[in-house]
JSON list of N, CA and C in Angstrom, two decimals:
[
{"chain": "A", "resi": 266, "resn": "MET", "atom": "N", "xyz": [-28.49, 16.46, 21.97]},
{"chain": "A", "resi": 266, "resn": "MET", "atom": "CA", "xyz": [-28.67, 14.89, 21.68]},
{"chain": "A", "resi": 266, "resn": "MET", "atom": "C", "xyz": [-27.47, 14.52, 20.90]},
{"chain": "A", "resi": 267, "resn": "LEU", "atom": "N", "xyz": [-27.09, 13.48, 21.03]},
{"chain": "A", "resi": 267, "resn": "LEU", "atom": "CA", "xyz": [-26.02, 12.73, 20.17]},
{"chain": "A", "resi": 267, "resn": "LEU", "atom": "C", "xyz": [-26.67, 11.76, 19.34]},
{"chain": "A", "resi": 268, "resn": "ILE", "atom": "N", "xyz": [-26.25, 11.50, 17.92]},
{"chain": "A", "resi": 268, "resn": "ILE", "atom": "CA", "xyz": [-26.54, 11.07, 17.14]},
{"chain": "A", "resi": 268, "resn": "ILE", "atom": "C", "xyz": [-25.44, 10.34, 16.56]},
{"chain": "A", "resi": 269, "resn": "ALA", "atom": "N", "xyz": [-25.33, 8.96, 16.09]},
{"chain": "A", "resi": 269, "resn": "ALA", "atom": "CA", "xyz": [-24.07, 8.41, 15.62]},
{"chain": "A", "resi": 269, "resn": "ALA", "atom": "C", "xyz": [-24.56, 7.82, 14.29]},
{"chain": "A", "resi": 270, "resn": "ALA", "atom": "N", "xyz": [-23.62, 7.87, 13.32]},
{"chain": "A", "resi": 270, "resn": "ALA", "atom": "CA", "xyz": [-23.93, 7.79, 12.10]},
{"chain": "A", "resi": 270, "resn": "ALA", "atom": "C", "xyz": [-22.36, 7.00, 11.36]},
{"chain": "A", "resi": 271, "resn": "LYS", "atom": "N", "xyz": [-22.77, 5.93, 10.96]},
{"chain": "A", "resi": 271, "resn": "LYS", "atom": "CA", "xyz": [-21.45, 5.25, 10.10]},
{"chain": "A", "resi": 271, "resn": "LYS", "atom": "C", "xyz": [-21.06, 5.76, 8.77]},
{"chain": "A", "resi": 272, "resn": "GLY", "atom": "N", "xyz": [-19.85, 5.79, 8.39]},
{"chain": "A", "resi": 272, "resn": "GLY", "atom": "CA", "xyz": [-19.33, 6.24, 6.84]},
{"chain": "A", "resi": 272, "resn": "GLY", "atom": "C", "xyz": [-17.93, 5.75, 6.78]},
{"chain": "A", "resi": 273, "resn": "ILE", "atom": "N", "xyz": [-17.46, 5.74, 5.74]},
{"chain": "A", "resi": 273, "resn": "ILE", "atom": "CA", "xyz": [-16.14, 5.61, 5.52]},
{"chain": "A", "resi": 273, "resn": "ILE", "atom": "C", "xyz": [-15.41, 7.13, 4.83]},
{"chain": "A", "resi": 274, "resn": "TYR", "atom": "N", "xyz": [-14.39, 7.51, 5.17]},
{"chain": "A", "resi": 274, "resn": "TYR", "atom": "CA", "xyz": [-13.70, 8.74, 5.03]},
{"chain": "A", "resi": 274, "resn": "TYR", "atom": "C", "xyz": [-12.58, 8.58, 3.98]},
{"chain": "A", "resi": 275, "resn": "GLU", "atom": "N", "xyz": [-12.74, 9.21, 3.28]},
{"chain": "A", "resi": 275, "resn": "GLU", "atom": "CA", "xyz": [-11.52, 8.95, 1.93]},
{"chain": "A", "resi": 275, "resn": "GLU", "atom": "C", "xyz": [-11.37, 10.37, 1.04]},
{"chain": "A", "resi": 276, "resn": "ASN", "atom": "N", "xyz": [-10.13, 10.55, 1.04]},
{"chain": "A", "resi": 276, "resn": "ASN", "atom": "CA", "xyz": [-9.90, 11.89, 0.36]},
{"chain": "A", "resi": 276, "resn": "ASN", "atom": "C", "xyz": [-10.54, 13.13, 0.64]},
{"chain": "A", "resi": 277, "resn": "GLY", "atom": "N", "xyz": [-10.84, 13.34, 2.01]},
{"chain": "A", "resi": 277, "resn": "GLY", "atom": "CA", "xyz": [-11.27, 14.47, 2.55]},
{"chain": "A", "resi": 277, "resn": "GLY", "atom": "C", "xyz": [-12.92, 14.46, 2.46]},
{"chain": "A", "resi": 278, "resn": "GLN", "atom": "N", "xyz": [-13.55, 13.34, 2.28]},
{"chain": "A", "resi": 278, "resn": "GLN", "atom": "CA", "xyz": [-14.96, 13.30, 2.25]},
{"chain": "A", "resi": 278, "resn": "GLN", "atom": "C", "xyz": [-15.14, 12.12, 2.98]},
{"chain": "A", "resi": 279, "resn": "ILE", "atom": "N", "xyz": [-16.47, 12.13, 3.63]},
{"chain": "A", "resi": 279, "resn": "ILE", "atom": "CA", "xyz": [-17.34, 11.08, 4.16]},
{"chain": "A", "resi": 279, "resn": "ILE", "atom": "C", "xyz": [-18.31, 10.63, 3.60]},
{"chain": "A", "resi": 280, "resn": "PHE", "atom": "N", "xyz": [-18.19, 9.43, 3.14]},
{"chain": "A", "resi": 280, "resn": "PHE", "atom": "CA", "xyz": [-19.33, 8.64, 2.39]},
{"chain": "A", "resi": 280, "resn": "PHE", "atom": "C", "xyz": [-20.05, 7.89, 3.30]},
{"chain": "A", "resi": 281, "resn": "TRP", "atom": "N", "xyz": [-21.28, 8.12, 3.49]},
{"chain": "A", "resi": 281, "resn": "TRP", "atom": "CA", "xyz": [-22.49, 7.68, 4.77]},
{"chain": "A", "resi": 281, "resn": "TRP", "atom": "C", "xyz": [-22.99, 6.50, 4.24]},
{"chain": "A", "resi": 282, "resn": "GLU", "atom": "N", "xyz": [-22.98, 5.34, 5.32]},
{"chain": "A", "resi": 282, "resn": "GLU", "atom": "CA", "xyz": [-23.51, 3.99, 5.05]},
{"chain": "A", "resi": 282, "resn": "GLU", "atom": "C", "xyz": [-25.29, 4.54, 4.79]},
{"chain": "A", "resi": 283, "resn": "ASP", "atom": "N", "xyz": [-25.67, 5.31, 5.79]},
{"chain": "A", "resi": 283, "resn": "ASP", "atom": "CA", "xyz": [-26.96, 5.80, 5.51]},
{"chain": "A", "resi": 283, "resn": "ASP", "atom": "C", "xyz": [-27.06, 7.40, 5.96]},
{"chain": "A", "resi": 284, "resn": "ALA", "atom": "N", "xyz": [-27.85, 8.00, 5.37]},
{"chain": "A", "resi": 284, "resn": "ALA", "atom": "CA", "xyz": [-27.72, 9.48, 5.45]},
{"chain": "A", "resi": 284, "resn": "ALA", "atom": "C", "xyz": [-28.09, 9.84, 7.02]},
{"chain": "A", "resi": 285, "resn": "PRO", "atom": "N", "xyz": [-27.49, 10.54, 7.72]},
{"chain": "A", "resi": 285, "resn": "PRO", "atom": "CA", "xyz": [-27.82, 11.01, 9.00]},
{"chain": "A", "resi": 285, "resn": "PRO", "atom": "C", "xyz": [-28.79, 11.73, 9.10]},
{"chain": "A", "resi": 286, "resn": "PRO", "atom": "N", "xyz": [-29.94, 11.23, 10.31]},
{"chain": "A", "resi": 286, "resn": "PRO", "atom": "CA", "xyz": [-31.30, 12.02, 10.44]},
{"chain": "A", "resi": 286, "resn": "PRO", "atom": "C", "xyz": [-31.19, 13.36, 10.95]},
{"chain": "A", "resi": 287, "resn": "VAL", "atom": "N", "xyz": [-30.53, 14.34, 10.57]},
{"chain": "A", "resi": 287, "resn": "VAL", "atom": "CA", "xyz": [-30.39, 15.77, 10.86]},
{"chain": "A", "resi": 287, "resn": "VAL", "atom": "C", "xyz": [-30.51, 16.88, 9.41]},
{"chain": "A", "resi": 288, "resn": "LYS", "atom": "N", "xyz": [-31.16, 17.94, 9.94]},
{"chain": "A", "resi": 288, "resn": "LYS", "atom": "CA", "xyz": [-31.28, 18.91, 8.95]},
{"chain": "A", "resi": 288, "resn": "LYS", "atom": "C", "xyz": [-30.61, 19.83, 9.37]},
{"chain": "A", "resi": 289, "resn": "GLY", "atom": "N", "xyz": [-30.12, 20.81, 8.44]},
{"chain": "A", "resi": 289, "resn": "GLY", "atom": "CA", "xyz": [-29.43, 22.34, 8.73]},
{"chain": "A", "resi": 289, "resn": "GLY", "atom": "C", "xyz": [-28.07, 21.90, 9.00]},
{"chain": "A", "resi": 290, "resn": "ARG", "atom": "N", "xyz": [-27.66, 22.86, 9.56]},
{"chain": "A", "resi": 290, "resn": "ARG", "atom": "CA", "xyz": [-26.08, 22.86, 10.01]},
{"chain": "A", "resi": 290, "resn": "ARG", "atom": "C", "xyz": [-25.86, 22.33, 11.40]},
{"chain": "A", "resi": 291, "resn": "LYS", "atom": "N", "xyz": [-25.02, 21.48, 11.48]},
{"chain": "A", "resi": 291, "resn": "LYS", "atom": "CA", "xyz": [-24.69, 21.23, 12.53]},
{"chain": "A", "resi": 291, "resn": "LYS", "atom": "C", "xyz": [-23.40, 20.87, 12.85]},
{"chain": "A", "resi": 292, "resn": "LYS", "atom": "N", "xyz": [-22.85, 21.12, 14.45]},
{"chain": "A", "resi": 292, "resn": "LYS", "atom": "CA", "xyz": [-21.32, 20.46, 14.68]},
{"chain": "A", "resi": 292, "resn": "LYS", "atom": "C", "xyz": [-21.11, 19.18, 14.77]},
{"chain": "A", "resi": 293, "resn": "VAL", "atom": "N", "xyz": [-19.98, 18.55, 14.46]},
{"chain": "A", "resi": 293, "resn": "VAL", "atom": "CA", "xyz": [-19.88, 17.07, 14.21]},
{"chain": "A", "resi": 293, "resn": "VAL", "atom": "C", "xyz": [-18.53, 17.03, 15.04]},
{"chain": "A", "resi": 294, "resn": "VAL", "atom": "N", "xyz": [-18.22, 15.78, 15.43]},
{"chain": "A", "resi": 294, "resn": "VAL", "atom": "CA", "xyz": [-17.04, 15.16, 16.04]},
{"chain": "A", "resi": 294, "resn": "VAL", "atom": "C", "xyz": [-16.95, 13.70, 15.44]},
{"chain": "A", "resi": 295, "resn": "VAL", "atom": "N", "xyz": [-15.76, 13.82, 14.54]},
{"chain": "A", "resi": 295, "resn": "VAL", "atom": "CA", "xyz": [-15.12, 12.55, 13.75]},
{"chain": "A", "resi": 295, "resn": "VAL", "atom": "C", "xyz": [-14.48, 11.55, 14.46]},
{"chain": "A", "resi": 296, "resn": "THR", "atom": "N", "xyz": [-14.45, 10.31, 14.62]},
{"chain": "A", "resi": 296, "resn": "THR", "atom": "CA", "xyz": [-13.83, 9.40, 15.16]},
{"chain": "A", "resi": 296, "resn": "THR", "atom": "C", "xyz": [-13.13, 8.73, 14.12]},
{"chain": "A", "resi": 297, "resn": "PHE", "atom": "N", "xyz": [-11.96, 8.21, 13.97]},
{"chain": "A", "resi": 297, "resn": "PHE", "atom": "CA", "xyz": [-11.47, 7.54, 12.91]},
{"chain": "A", "resi": 297, "resn": "PHE", "atom": "C", "xyz": [-11.13, 6.13, 13.76]},
{"chain": "A", "resi": 298, "resn": "LEU", "atom": "N", "xyz": [-11.58, 5.18, 12.95]},
{"chain": "A", "resi": 298, "resn": "LEU", "atom": "CA", "xyz": [-11.29, 3.71, 13.49]},
{"chain": "A", "resi": 298, "resn": "LEU", "atom": "C", "xyz": [-10.01, 3.01, 12.91]},
{"chain": "A", "resi": 299, "resn": "ASP", "atom": "N", "xyz": [-9.19, 2.39, 13.62]},
{"chain": "A", "resi": 299, "resn": "ASP", "atom": "CA", "xyz": [-8.29, 1.62, 12.89]},
{"chain": "A", "resi": 299, "resn": "ASP", "atom": "C", "xyz": [-8.91, 0.41, 12.05]},
{"chain": "A", "resi": 300, "resn": "GLU", "atom": "N", "xyz": [-7.99, 0.03, 10.82]},
{"chain": "A", "resi": 300, "resn": "GLU", "atom": "CA", "xyz": [-8.58, -1.12, 10.40]},
{"chain": "A", "resi": 300, "resn": "GLU", "atom": "C", "xyz": [-8.63, -2.31, 11.28]},
{"chain": "A", "resi": 301, "resn": "ASP", "atom": "N", "xyz": [-7.84, -2.57, 11.95]},
{"chain": "A", "resi": 301, "resn": "ASP", "atom": "CA", "xyz": [-8.16, -3.64, 12.94]},
{"chain": "A", "resi": 301, "resn": "ASP", "atom": "C", "xyz": [-9.54, -3.84, 13.86]},
{"chain": "A", "resi": 302, "resn": "VAL", "atom": "N", "xyz": [-10.05, -2.52, 14.01]},
{"chain": "A", "resi": 302, "resn": "VAL", "atom": "CA", "xyz": [-11.24, -2.46, 14.89]},
{"chain": "A", "resi": 302, "resn": "VAL", "atom": "C", "xyz": [-12.49, -2.93, 13.82]},
{"chain": "A", "resi": 303, "resn": "ILE", "atom": "N", "xyz": [-12.08, -2.36, 12.40]},
{"chain": "A", "resi": 303, "resn": "ILE", "atom": "CA", "xyz": [-13.20, -2.52, 11.67]},
{"chain": "A", "resi": 303, "resn": "ILE", "atom": "C", "xyz": [-13.41, -3.97, 11.23]},
{"chain": "A", "resi": 304, "resn": "ASN", "atom": "N", "xyz": [-12.13, -4.56, 10.93]},
{"chain": "A", "resi": 304, "resn": "ASN", "atom": "CA", "xyz": [-12.08, -5.91, 10.48]},
{"chain": "A", "resi": 304, "resn": "ASN", "atom": "C", "xyz": [-12.50, -7.00, 11.63]},
{"chain": "A", "resi": 305, "resn": "SER", "atom": "N", "xyz": [-12.20, -6.68, 12.85]},
{"chain": "A", "resi": 305, "resn": "SER", "atom": "CA", "xyz": [-12.54, -7.74, 14.29]},
{"chain": "A", "resi": 305, "resn": "SER", "atom": "C", "xyz": [-14.11, -7.40, 14.14]},
{"chain": "A", "resi": 306, "resn": "GLU", "atom": "N", "xyz": [-14.89, -6.46, 13.74]},
{"chain": "A", "resi": 306, "resn": "GLU", "atom": "CA", "xyz": [-16.24, -6.33, 13.88]},
{"chain": "A", "resi": 306, "resn": "GLU", "atom": "C", "xyz": [-16.93, -7.56, 13.03]},
{"chain": "A", "resi": 307, "resn": "THR", "atom": "N", "xyz": [-16.50, -7.63, 12.04]},
{"chain": "A", "resi": 307, "resn": "THR", "atom": "CA", "xyz": [-16.99, -8.76, 10.98]},
{"chain": "A", "resi": 307, "resn": "THR", "atom": "C", "xyz": [-16.47, -10.35, 11.44]},
{"chain": "A", "resi": 308, "resn": "THR", "atom": "N", "xyz": [-15.55, -10.66, 12.06]},
{"chain": "A", "resi": 308, "resn": "THR", "atom": "CA", "xyz": [-14.78, -11.41, 12.32]},
{"chain": "A", "resi": 308, "resn": "THR", "atom": "C", "xyz": [-14.94, -12.04, 14.04]},
{"chain": "A", "resi": 309, "resn": "LYS", "atom": "N", "xyz": [-16.11, -11.87, 14.59]},
{"chain": "A", "resi": 309, "resn": "LYS", "atom": "CA", "xyz": [-16.13, -12.09, 15.85]},
{"chain": "A", "resi": 309, "resn": "LYS", "atom": "C", "xyz": [-16.38, -13.53, 15.97]},
{"chain": "A", "resi": 310, "resn": "LYS", "atom": "N", "xyz": [-15.92, -14.36, 17.14]},
{"chain": "A", "resi": 310, "resn": "LYS", "atom": "CA", "xyz": [-16.17, -15.62, 17.13]},
{"chain": "A", "resi": 310, "resn": "LYS", "atom": "C", "xyz": [-17.72, -15.76, 17.75]},
{"chain": "A", "resi": 311, "resn": "ALA", "atom": "N", "xyz": [-18.60, -16.80, 17.23]},
{"chain": "A", "resi": 311, "resn": "ALA", "atom": "CA", "xyz": [-19.86, -17.18, 17.81]},
{"chain": "A", "resi": 311, "resn": "ALA", "atom": "C", "xyz": [-19.73, -17.48, 19.29]},
{"chain": "A", "resi": 312, "resn": "ARG", "atom": "N", "xyz": [-20.49, -17.09, 20.24]},
{"chain": "A", "resi": 312, "resn": "ARG", "atom": "CA", "xyz": [-20.44, -17.71, 21.36]},
{"chain": "A", "resi": 312, "resn": "ARG", "atom": "C", "xyz": [-21.17, -18.75, 21.78]},
{"chain": "A", "resi": 313, "resn": "ARG", "atom": "N", "xyz": [-20.88, -19.71, 22.72]},
{"chain": "A", "resi": 313, "resn": "ARG", "atom": "CA", "xyz": [-21.39, -20.75, 22.80]},
{"chain": "A", "resi": 313, "resn": "ARG", "atom": "C", "xyz": [-22.32, -21.00, 24.21]},
{"chain": "A", "resi": 314, "resn": "GLY", "atom": "N", "xyz": [-23.70, -21.35, 24.17]},
{"chain": "A", "resi": 314, "resn": "GLY", "atom": "CA", "xyz": [-24.45, -21.21, 25.03]},
{"chain": "A", "resi": 314, "resn": "GLY", "atom": "C", "xyz": [-24.30, -22.17, 26.31]},
{"chain": "A", "resi": 315, "resn": "GLY", "atom": "N", "xyz": [-24.50, -21.89, 27.40]},
{"chain": "A", "resi": 315, "resn": "GLY", "atom": "CA", "xyz": [-24.18, -23.10, 28.35]},
{"chain": "A", "resi": 315, "resn": "GLY", "atom": "C", "xyz": [-22.72, -23.23, 28.85]},
{"chain": "A", "resi": 316, "resn": "SER", "atom": "N", "xyz": [-22.12, -22.40, 28.63]},
{"chain": "A", "resi": 316, "resn": "SER", "atom": "CA", "xyz": [-20.41, -22.71, 29.03]},
{"chain": "A", "resi": 316, "resn": "SER", "atom": "C", "xyz": [-20.21, -22.26, 30.33]},
{"chain": "A", "resi": 317, "resn": "MET", "atom": "N", "xyz": [-20.99, -21.63, 31.10]},
{"chain": "A", "resi": 317, "resn": "MET", "atom": "CA", "xyz": [-20.96, -21.26, 32.47]},
{"chain": "A", "resi": 317, "resn": "MET", "atom": "C", "xyz": [-21.94, -22.02, 33.31]},
{"chain": "A", "resi": 318, "resn": "LYS", "atom": "N", "xyz": [-22.52, -23.09, 32.81]},
{"chain": "A", "resi": 318, "resn": "LYS", "atom": "CA", "xyz": [-23.47, -23.69, 33.60]},
{"chain": "A", "resi": 318, "resn": "LYS", "atom": "C", "xyz": [-22.70, -24.42, 34.53]},
{"chain": "A", "resi": 319, "resn": "GLY", "atom": "N", "xyz": [-23.55, -24.25, 35.79]},
{"chain": "A", "resi": 319, "resn": "GLY", "atom": "CA", "xyz": [-23.02, -24.61, 37.36]},
{"chain": "A", "resi": 319, "resn": "GLY", "atom": "C", "xyz": [-21.99, -23.91, 37.81]},
{"chain": "A", "resi": 320, "resn": "GLU", "atom": "N", "xyz": [-21.72, -22.92, 37.21]},
{"chain": "A", "resi": 320, "resn": "GLU", "atom": "CA", "xyz": [-20.82, -21.65, 37.67]},
{"chain": "A", "resi": 320, "resn": "GLU", "atom": "C", "xyz": [-21.70, -20.48, 38.46]},
{"chain": "A", "resi": 321, "resn": "VAL", "atom": "N", "xyz": [-22.84, -20.49, 38.28]},
{"chain": "A", "resi": 321, "resn": "VAL", "atom": "CA", "xyz": [-23.63, -19.42, 38.64]},
{"chain": "A", "resi": 321, "resn": "VAL", "atom": "C", "xyz": [-24.83, -20.07, 39.39]},
{"chain": "A", "resi": 322, "resn": "TRP", "atom": "N", "xyz": [-25.01, -19.23, 40.59]},
{"chain": "A", "resi": 322, "resn": "TRP", "atom": "CA", "xyz": [-26.10, -19.74, 41.45]},
{"chain": "A", "resi": 322, "resn": "TRP", "atom": "C", "xyz": [-26.94, -18.48, 42.11]},
{"chain": "A", "resi": 323, "resn": "MET", "atom": "N", "xyz": [-28.16, -18.69, 42.46]},
{"chain": "A", "resi": 323, "resn": "MET", "atom": "CA", "xyz": [-29.04, -17.91, 43.11]},
{"chain": "A", "resi": 323, "resn": "MET", "atom": "C", "xyz": [-29.72, -18.43, 44.47]},
{"chain": "A", "resi": 324, "resn": "ALA", "atom": "N", "xyz": [-29.68, -17.47, 45.24]},
{"chain": "A", "resi": 324, "resn": "ALA", "atom": "CA", "xyz": [-29.98, -18.04, 46.66]},
{"chain": "A", "resi": 324, "resn": "ALA", "atom": "C", "xyz": [-31.83, -18.47, 46.50]},
{"chain": "A", "resi": 325, "resn": "ASP", "atom": "N", "xyz": [-32.26, -19.21, 47.34]},
{"chain": "A", "resi": 325, "resn": "ASP", "atom": "CA", "xyz": [-33.45, -19.76, 47.49]},
{"chain": "A", "resi": 325, "resn": "ASP", "atom": "C", "xyz": [-34.41, -18.72, 47.58]},
{"chain": "A", "resi": 326, "resn": "ASP", "atom": "N", "xyz": [-34.05, -17.72, 48.63]},
{"chain": "A", "resi": 326, "resn": "ASP", "atom": "CA", "xyz": [-34.73, -16.50, 48.99]},
{"chain": "A", "resi": 326, "resn": "ASP", "atom": "C", "xyz": [-34.86, -15.39, 48.42]},
{"chain": "A", "resi": 327, "resn": "PHE", "atom": "N", "xyz": [-34.31, -15.51, 47.12]},
{"chain": "A", "resi": 327, "resn": "PHE", "atom": "CA", "xyz": [-33.57, -14.11, 46.23]},
{"chain": "A", "resi": 327, "resn": "PHE", "atom": "C", "xyz": [-34.79, -13.01, 46.30]},
{"chain": "A", "resi": 328, "resn": "ASN", "atom": "N", "xyz": [-36.09, -13.65, 45.96]},
{"chain": "A", "resi": 328, "resn": "ASN", "atom": "CA", "xyz": [-37.17, -12.67, 46.01]},
{"chain": "A", "resi": 328, "resn": "ASN", "atom": "C", "xyz": [-37.93, -12.47, 47.05]},
{"chain": "A", "resi": 329, "resn": "ALA", "atom": "N", "xyz": [-37.29, -12.87, 48.22]},
{"chain": "A", "resi": 329, "resn": "ALA", "atom": "CA", "xyz": [-38.01, -12.69, 49.62]},
{"chain": "A", "resi": 329, "resn": "ALA", "atom": "C", "xyz": [-37.75, -11.26, 50.17]},
{"chain": "A", "resi": 330, "resn": "PRO", "atom": "N", "xyz": [-38.74, -10.60, 50.47]},
{"chain": "A", "resi": 330, "resn": "PRO", "atom": "CA", "xyz": [-38.69, -9.50, 51.22]},
{"chain": "A", "resi": 330, "resn": "PRO", "atom": "C", "xyz": [-37.58, -9.15, 52.15]},
{"chain": "A", "resi": 331, "resn": "LEU", "atom": "N", "xyz": [-36.77, -8.02, 52.31]},
{"chain": "A", "resi": 331, "resn": "LEU", "atom": "CA", "xyz": [-35.61, -7.75, 52.78]},
{"chain": "A", "resi": 331, "resn": "LEU", "atom": "C", "xyz": [-36.16, -7.11, 54.25]},
{"chain": "A", "resi": 332, "resn": "ASP", "atom": "N", "xyz": [-35.63, -7.58, 55.45]},
{"chain": "A", "resi": 332, "resn": "ASP", "atom": "CA", "xyz": [-35.91, -7.33, 56.84]},
{"chain": "A", "resi": 332, "resn": "ASP", "atom": "C", "xyz": [-35.71, -5.93, 56.81]},
{"chain": "A", "resi": 333, "resn": "ASP", "atom": "N", "xyz": [-34.68, -5.16, 56.19]},
{"chain": "A", "resi": 333, "resn": "ASP", "atom": "CA", "xyz": [-34.39, -3.86, 56.15]},
{"chain": "A", "resi": 333, "resn": "ASP", "atom": "C", "xyz": [-35.32, -2.95, 55.75]},
{"chain": "A", "resi": 334, "resn": "LEU", "atom": "N", "xyz": [-36.44, -3.45, 55.02]},
{"chain": "A", "resi": 334, "resn": "LEU", "atom": "CA", "xyz": [-37.27, -2.61, 54.22]},
{"chain": "A", "resi": 334, "resn": "LEU", "atom": "C", "xyz": [-38.54, -2.85, 54.84]},
{"chain": "A", "resi": 335, "resn": "ALA", "atom": "N", "xyz": [-38.61, -3.67, 55.92]},
{"chain": "A", "resi": 335, "resn": "ALA", "atom": "CA", "xyz": [-39.98, -4.01, 56.56]},
{"chain": "A", "resi": 335, "resn": "ALA", "atom": "C", "xyz": [-40.88, -2.84, 56.87]},
{"chain": "A", "resi": 336, "resn": "ASP", "atom": "N", "xyz": [-40.28, -1.86, 57.44]},
{"chain": "A", "resi": 336, "resn": "ASP", "atom": "CA", "xyz": [-41.01, -0.62, 57.68]},
{"chain": "A", "resi": 336, "resn": "ASP", "atom": "C", "xyz": [-41.77, 0.07, 56.55]},
{"chain": "A", "resi": 337, "resn": "TYR", "atom": "N", "xyz": [-41.10, -0.09, 55.47]},
{"chain": "A", "resi": 337, "resn": "TYR", "atom": "CA", "xyz": [-41.86, 0.68, 54.11]},
{"chain": "A", "resi": 337, "resn": "TYR", "atom": "C", "xyz": [-42.70, -0.26, 53.57]},
{"chain": "A", "resi": 338, "resn": "MET", "atom": "N", "xyz": [-43.13, -1.57, 53.77]},
{"chain": "A", "resi": 338, "resn": "MET", "atom": "CA", "xyz": [-44.00, -2.44, 53.43]},
{"chain": "A", "resi": 338, "resn": "MET", "atom": "C", "xyz": [-45.28, -2.54, 53.92]}
]
Protein backbone atom coordinates (compact mmCIF):
# COMPACT_ATOMS: atom_id res chain seq x y z
CA MET A 1 0.00 0.00 0.00
CA LEU A 2 1.24 3.48 -0.84
CA ILE A 3 0.72 6.45 1.47
CA ALA A 4 1.46 10.06 0.52
CA ALA A 5 2.46 12.67 3.08
CA LYS A 6 3.52 16.31 2.65
CA GLY A 7 6.42 17.95 4.35
CA ILE A 8 9.39 20.26 3.95
CA TYR A 9 12.97 19.00 3.64
CA GLU A 10 15.54 21.27 5.24
CA ASN A 11 19.11 20.62 6.41
CA GLY A 12 18.81 16.83 6.19
CA GLN A 13 15.46 16.62 8.01
CA ILE A 14 11.85 16.31 6.87
CA PHE A 15 9.30 18.39 8.74
CA TRP A 16 5.85 16.82 8.18
CA GLU A 17 2.72 18.93 7.74
CA ASP A 18 0.81 16.07 9.40
CA ALA A 19 2.31 12.94 10.87
CA PRO A 20 2.16 10.05 8.36
CA PRO A 21 -0.31 7.34 9.48
CA VAL A 22 2.27 4.55 9.79
CA LYS A 23 3.84 2.70 12.68
CA GLY A 24 7.16 0.97 12.90
CA ARG A 25 9.97 0.94 10.40
CA LYS A 26 9.00 1.52 6.75
CA LYS A 27 10.87 2.02 3.50
CA VAL A 28 10.26 5.41 1.89
CA VAL A 29 10.80 7.16 -1.45
CA VAL A 30 11.21 10.92 -1.30
CA THR A 31 10.38 13.14 -4.29
CA PHE A 32 11.68 16.71 -4.29
CA LEU A 33 9.48 19.35 -5.94
CA ASP A 34 10.82 22.49 -7.59
CA GLU A 35 9.84 25.81 -6.03
CA ASP A 36 7.90 26.58 -9.24
CA VAL A 37 5.65 23.57 -8.61
CA ILE A 38 5.10 24.49 -4.98
CA ASN A 39 4.26 28.11 -5.80
CA SER A 40 1.97 27.22 -8.72
CA GLU A 41 -0.26 25.14 -6.43
CA THR A 42 -1.32 28.26 -4.58
CA THR A 43 -1.60 30.57 -7.60
CA LYS A 44 -3.90 28.56 -9.89
CA LYS A 45 -6.45 30.62 -11.77
CA ALA A 46 -10.09 30.04 -10.90
CA ARG A 47 -12.05 28.24 -13.60
CA ARG A 48 -15.07 29.92 -15.12
CA GLY A 49 -18.15 27.73 -15.49
CA GLY A 50 -19.92 27.49 -18.84
CA SER A 51 -16.90 28.23 -21.02
CA MET A 52 -17.64 25.17 -23.23
CA LYS A 53 -21.35 25.92 -23.64
CA GLY A 54 -22.53 24.86 -27.10
CA GLU A 55 -19.33 22.88 -27.80
CA VAL A 56 -20.47 19.55 -26.33
CA TRP A 57 -23.52 17.57 -27.42
CA MET A 58 -25.04 14.19 -26.64
CA ALA A 59 -27.12 12.05 -28.99
CA ASP A 60 -30.85 11.85 -28.22
CA ASP A 61 -30.64 8.04 -28.02
CA PHE A 62 -27.57 8.00 -25.76
CA ASN A 63 -29.22 5.76 -23.13
CA ALA A 64 -31.01 3.51 -25.64
CA PRO A 65 -30.05 -0.19 -25.63
CA LEU A 66 -27.38 -1.17 -28.14
CA ASP A 67 -28.40 -3.59 -30.91
CA ASP A 68 -25.12 -5.49 -30.43
CA LEU A 69 -26.14 -6.39 -26.88
CA ALA A 70 -29.73 -7.46 -27.64
CA ASP A 71 -28.84 -11.15 -27.13
CA TYR A 72 -27.75 -10.43 -23.55
CA MET A 73 -30.80 -8.41 -22.50
